[in-house]
Amino acid sequence: MTIDNYFVWRGETEKQFQALTEVMELKSLLQTHIEALGFDAFAFLVQHPVPFTRPRIFLFSTYPEKWLKRYESQNFYAIDPILVLCQQPGRGVEWTQDVFAEAGAFWAEANAAGLQSGFSCSAMASNRAIGILSISSQRSGQTQLRRVQLEVQLHFLAELSLRVLDRLNDSSMVVLSNDFSQRELEILKWTAEGKTSVEISLILAISEHTVNFHQKNMQKRFNVSNKTQIACYAAAIGLI
């Protein structure tokens, strides 16, 4: 693909994604694009930035159903190196035996399920959710000498997919409620700076009781146990 062809493709593709009115249409459009790239199936995984130790995951996929069930039942999420390597948005990862070397029988099982070759790349949403787009082929060698092309195009497709899910208010994009008042955001900011409730009350010229009241309410909304977690989660999702 030449530079000129890429920009034509980019413009037409963006229009196609902008025209989507239902989330279910996204799966079909992605499948069309990955087939145009010469691949058979895809998985688009949306991973929330919080909770840190057990982030929520949503999956849109055309992978073989048998493989998806196997992946879920064996909790391959915990050992899949693609989920780690793609935390850096825009970085393409070609599936090779070396990439999966530390994942036990994972790669062999994927091959047996028809995933002989593949490529993955990710994008990040404004709320810091990561969207990892992986494409697979039943034929080996489909990614050879195509790293740059696949990296650029998959990153853009992942970015557009996140935009669609966000625009259509899909549950996969609701990381945490972000309907915070200006006062709550101010308290969050100073909490993140390590200020105590007393110090925040003096800085904002409000009572300590008011500071504690807002912090307790935010703890409930974030479903966390203390104000330190509030600040960490708020920073993780780009709220402050």
CSV table of C-alpha atoms in Angstrom, one decimal:
chain,number,residue,atom,x,y,z
A,1,MET,CA,0.0,0.0,0.0
A,2,THR,CA,1.4,3.4,-1.1
A,3,ILE,CA,1.1,6.5,1.0
A,4,ASP,CA,-1.5,7.9,-1.3
A,5,ASN,CA,-3.5,4.7,-1.2
A,6,TYR,CA,-3.3,4.6,2.6
A,7,PHE,CA,-4.8,8.1,3.0
A,8,VAL,CA,-7.6,7.2,0.6
A,9,TRP,CA,-8.2,4.0,2.6
A,10,ARG,CA,-8.1,6.0,5.9
A,11,GLY,CA,-10.6,8.6,4.7
A,12,GLU,CA,-13.1,6.0,3.4
A,13,THR,CA,-12.7,3.8,6.4
A,14,GLU,CA,-13.3,6.6,8.9
A,15,LYS,CA,-16.6,7.4,7.0
A,16,GLN,CA,-17.7,3.8,7.3
A,17,PHE,CA,-17.1,3.7,11.0
A,18,GLN,CA,-18.8,7.1,11.5
A,19,ALA,CA,-21.9,5.8,9.7
A,20,LEU,CA,-22.4,3.0,12.2
A,21,THR,CA,-25.6,3.4,14.3
A,22,GLU,CA,-25.5,0.1,16.3
A,23,VAL,CA,-22.8,-1.7,18.1
A,24,MET,CA,-23.7,-5.0,16.4
A,25,GLU,CA,-22.7,-3.4,13.1
A,26,LEU,CA,-19.1,-2.9,14.3
A,27,LYS,CA,-18.4,-6.6,14.3
A,28,SER,CA,-19.4,-7.0,10.7
A,29,LEU,CA,-17.4,-4.0,9.5
A,30,LEU,CA,-14.3,-5.1,11.3
A,31,GLN,CA,-14.6,-8.6,9.7
A,32,THR,CA,-14.9,-7.0,6.3
A,33,HIS,CA,-11.7,-5.0,6.9
A,34,ILE,CA,-9.6,-7.9,8.2
A,35,GLU,CA,-10.7,-10.1,5.3
A,36,ALA,CA,-9.5,-7.3,3.0
A,37,LEU,CA,-6.1,-7.6,4.7
A,38,GLY,CA,-6.1,-11.3,3.9
A,39,PHE,CA,-7.0,-12.7,7.3
A,40,ASP,CA,-9.9,-14.9,8.5
A,41,ALA,CA,-11.0,-13.7,11.9
A,42,PHE,CA,-10.4,-11.1,14.6
A,43,ALA,CA,-10.8,-10.4,18.3
A,44,PHE,CA,-11.2,-6.9,19.6
A,45,LEU,CA,-10.6,-6.8,23.4
A,46,VAL,CA,-11.4,-3.8,25.4
A,47,GLN,CA,-9.6,-3.7,28.8
A,48,HIS,CA,-10.4,-1.1,31.4
A,49,PRO,CA,-7.6,0.6,33.3
A,50,VAL,CA,-9.2,-0.2,36.7
A,51,PRO,CA,-9.3,-2.1,39.0
A,52,PHE,CA,-5.6,-2.4,38.6
A,53,THR,CA,-5.4,-6.1,39.7
A,54,ARG,CA,-8.6,-7.3,38.0
A,55,PRO,CA,-9.4,-5.0,35.1
A,56,ARG,CA,-12.8,-5.6,33.4
A,57,ILE,CA,-12.5,-7.0,29.9
A,58,PHE,CA,-15.0,-7.0,27.0
A,59,LEU,CA,-14.5,-9.1,23.9
A,60,PHE,CA,-15.9,-8.8,20.3
A,61,SER,CA,-14.7,-11.6,18.2
A,62,THR,CA,-15.2,-13.9,15.1
A,63,TYR,CA,-12.6,-16.4,16.3
A,64,PRO,CA,-13.8,-20.1,16.3
A,65,GLU,CA,-16.4,-20.6,19.1
A,66,LYS,CA,-14.5,-23.7,20.3
A,67,TRP,CA,-11.3,-21.7,20.8
A,68,LEU,CA,-13.1,-18.9,22.6
A,69,LYS,CA,-14.7,-21.3,25.0
A,70,ARG,CA,-11.3,-22.9,25.6
A,71,TYR,CA,-9.6,-19.5,26.1
A,72,GLU,CA,-12.3,-18.6,28.7
A,73,SER,CA,-12.3,-21.9,30.5
A,74,GLN,CA,-8.5,-22.0,30.8
A,75,ASN,CA,-8.3,-18.3,31.7
A,76,PHE,CA,-5.8,-17.7,29.0
A,77,TYR,CA,-6.2,-14.0,29.7
A,78,ALA,CA,-3.8,-14.6,32.5
A,79,ILE,CA,-1.0,-15.9,30.3
A,80,ASP,CA,-1.6,-14.4,26.9
A,81,PRO,CA,1.5,-12.3,26.2
A,82,ILE,CA,-0.4,-10.2,23.6
A,83,LEU,CA,-2.4,-8.6,26.4
A,84,VAL,CA,0.8,-7.5,28.0
A,85,LEU,CA,2.7,-6.5,24.9
A,86,CYS,CA,-0.2,-4.4,23.5
A,87,GLN,CA,-0.5,-2.2,26.6
A,88,GLN,CA,1.6,0.3,24.7
A,89,PRO,CA,-0.9,1.8,22.1
A,90,GLY,CA,0.2,1.7,18.5
A,91,ARG,CA,2.8,-1.0,19.0
A,92,GLY,CA,2.3,-3.9,16.6
A,93,VAL,CA,3.0,-7.5,17.7
A,94,GLU,CA,3.6,-10.2,15.1
A,95,TRP,CA,2.6,-13.6,16.4
A,96,THR,CA,5.7,-15.9,16.6
A,97,GLN,CA,6.7,-18.9,18.6
A,98,ASP,CA,9.1,-16.8,20.5
A,99,VAL,CA,6.4,-14.4,21.6
A,100,PHE,CA,4.4,-17.3,23.2
A,101,ALA,CA,7.5,-19.1,24.5
A,102,GLU,CA,6.6,-18.5,28.1
A,103,ALA,CA,2.9,-19.3,27.7
A,104,GLY,CA,3.1,-23.1,28.0
A,105,ALA,CA,0.9,-24.9,25.5
A,106,PHE,CA,-1.1,-21.8,24.6
A,107,TRP,CA,0.5,-21.3,21.1
A,108,ALA,CA,0.2,-25.0,20.2
A,109,GLU,CA,-3.5,-25.0,21.2
A,110,ALA,CA,-4.1,-21.8,19.2
A,111,ASN,CA,-2.5,-23.4,16.1
A,112,ALA,CA,-4.6,-26.5,16.6
A,113,ALA,CA,-7.7,-24.2,16.7
A,114,GLY,CA,-6.8,-22.7,13.3
A,115,LEU,CA,-4.9,-19.6,14.4
A,116,GLN,CA,-1.7,-20.3,12.5
A,117,SER,CA,-0.5,-16.7,12.1
A,118,GLY,CA,-1.6,-13.4,13.3
A,119,PHE,CA,-0.9,-9.8,14.3
A,120,SER,CA,-2.1,-7.5,17.1
A,121,CYS,CA,-2.1,-3.8,17.7
A,122,SER,CA,-3.9,-1.5,20.2
A,123,ALA,CA,-5.2,2.0,20.7
A,124,MET,CA,-6.2,3.9,23.8
A,125,ALA,CA,-9.5,5.7,24.4
A,126,SER,CA,-9.9,9.1,26.2
A,127,ASN,CA,-10.9,7.2,29.4
A,128,ARG,CA,-7.6,5.2,29.2
A,129,ALA,CA,-9.4,2.0,28.2
A,130,ILE,CA,-7.2,-0.1,25.9
A,131,GLY,CA,-8.6,-1.6,22.7
A,132,ILE,CA,-6.5,-4.6,21.4
A,133,LEU,CA,-7.3,-5.7,17.9
A,134,SER,CA,-5.9,-9.1,16.9
A,135,ILE,CA,-6.3,-10.7,13.5
A,136,SER,CA,-5.6,-14.3,12.7
A,137,SER,CA,-5.3,-16.6,9.6
A,138,GLN,CA,-5.5,-20.3,9.1
A,139,ARG,CA,-2.4,-20.0,6.9
A,140,SER,CA,1.1,-19.5,8.2
A,141,GLY,CA,3.3,-16.6,6.9
A,142,GLN,CA,0.5,-14.1,6.5
A,143,THR,CA,2.3,-11.4,8.5
A,144,GLN,CA,5.8,-11.8,6.9
A,145,LEU,CA,7.2,-8.5,5.6
A,146,ARG,CA,3.9,-6.7,6.5
A,147,ARG,CA,4.7,-5.4,9.9
A,148,VAL,CA,4.5,-1.7,9.1
A,149,GLN,CA,1.4,-1.9,7.1
A,150,LEU,CA,-0.5,-4.1,9.6
A,151,GLU,CA,0.7,-2.0,12.6
A,152,VAL,CA,-0.6,1.3,11.0
A,153,GLN,CA,-3.9,-0.1,9.7
A,154,LEU,CA,-4.7,-2.1,12.8
A,155,HIS,CA,-4.0,0.8,15.1
A,156,PHE,CA,-6.3,3.0,13.1
A,157,LEU,CA,-9.1,0.3,13.1
A,158,ALA,CA,-8.7,-0.2,16.8
A,159,GLU,CA,-8.9,3.6,17.4
A,160,LEU,CA,-12.0,3.9,15.2
A,161,SER,CA,-13.7,0.9,17.0
A,162,LEU,CA,-13.1,2.6,20.4
A,163,ARG,CA,-14.7,5.8,19.1
A,164,VAL,CA,-17.7,3.9,17.8
A,165,LEU,CA,-18.3,2.1,21.1
A,166,ASP,CA,-17.9,5.4,23.0
A,167,ARG,CA,-20.2,7.3,20.7
A,168,LEU,CA,-22.9,4.6,20.9
A,169,ASN,CA,-22.5,4.5,24.8
A,170,ASP,CA,-21.7,0.8,24.8
A,171,SER,CA,-21.1,-0.7,28.3
A,172,SER,CA,-17.6,-1.7,27.3
A,173,MET,CA,-16.6,2.0,27.4
A,174,VAL,CA,-18.1,2.8,30.8
A,175,VAL,CA,-15.1,2.6,33.0
A,176,LEU,CA,-16.4,4.7,35.9
A,177,SER,CA,-19.1,7.3,36.3
A,178,ASN,CA,-17.5,10.6,35.4
A,179,ASP,CA,-20.4,12.9,36.3
A,180,PHE,CA,-18.3,14.7,39.0
A,181,SER,CA,-18.9,18.3,40.0
A,182,GLN,CA,-16.2,20.9,39.8
A,183,ARG,CA,-15.9,20.8,43.6
A,184,GLU,CA,-15.4,17.0,43.6
A,185,LEU,CA,-12.7,17.3,40.9
A,186,GLU,CA,-10.9,20.0,43.0
A,187,ILE,CA,-11.0,17.7,46.0
A,188,LEU,CA,-9.8,14.8,43.9
A,189,LYS,CA,-6.9,16.9,42.6
A,190,TRP,CA,-5.7,17.9,46.0
A,191,THR,CA,-6.2,14.4,47.4
A,192,ALA,CA,-3.9,13.1,44.6
A,193,GLU,CA,-1.4,15.7,45.8
A,194,GLY,CA,-1.3,14.0,49.2
A,195,LYS,CA,-3.2,16.7,51.0
A,196,THR,CA,-5.2,15.8,54.1
A,197,SER,CA,-8.9,16.7,54.6
A,198,VAL,CA,-7.9,19.5,56.9
A,199,GLU,CA,-5.4,20.9,54.3
A,200,ILE,CA,-7.9,20.6,51.5
A,201,SER,CA,-10.6,22.4,53.5
A,202,LEU,CA,-8.2,25.3,54.1
A,203,ILE,CA,-7.1,25.5,50.4
A,204,LEU,CA,-10.7,25.5,49.2
A,205,ALA,CA,-12.1,27.5,52.0
A,206,ILE,CA,-14.7,24.9,52.9
A,207,SER,CA,-15.3,22.8,56.0
A,208,GLU,CA,-13.5,19.6,56.7
A,209,HIS,CA,-16.9,18.0,57.0
A,210,THR,CA,-17.7,19.0,53.4
A,211,VAL,CA,-14.4,17.5,52.2
A,212,ASN,CA,-15.0,14.3,54.0
A,213,PHE,CA,-18.6,14.2,52.7
A,214,HIS,CA,-17.5,14.5,49.1
A,215,GLN,CA,-14.7,11.9,49.6
A,216,LYS,CA,-17.1,9.4,51.0
A,217,ASN,CA,-19.6,9.9,48.2
A,218,MET,CA,-16.8,9.4,45.6
A,219,GLN,CA,-15.6,6.2,47.4
A,220,LYS,CA,-19.1,4.8,46.9
A,221,ARG,CA,-19.2,5.7,43.2
A,222,PHE,CA,-15.7,4.3,42.6
A,223,ASN,CA,-16.5,1.3,44.8
A,224,VAL,CA,-13.2,1.7,46.7
A,225,SER,CA,-12.4,1.6,50.4
A,226,ASN,CA,-10.2,4.7,50.9
A,227,LYS,CA,-9.4,8.1,49.5
A,228,THR,CA,-6.0,7.0,48.2
A,229,GLN,CA,-7.8,4.6,45.8
A,230,ILE,CA,-10.1,7.4,44.7
A,231,ALA,CA,-7.1,9.5,43.6
A,232,CYS,CA,-5.3,6.6,41.9
A,233,TYR,CA,-8.4,5.5,40.0
A,234,ALA,CA,-9.2,9.1,38.9
A,235,ALA,CA,-5.7,9.5,37.6
A,236,ALA,CA,-5.8,6.1,35.8
A,237,ILE,CA,-8.9,7.0,33.8
A,238,GLY,CA,-7.7,10.5,33.0
A,239,LEU,CA,-10.1,12.3,35.2
A,240,ILE,CA,-7.4,14.4,36.8
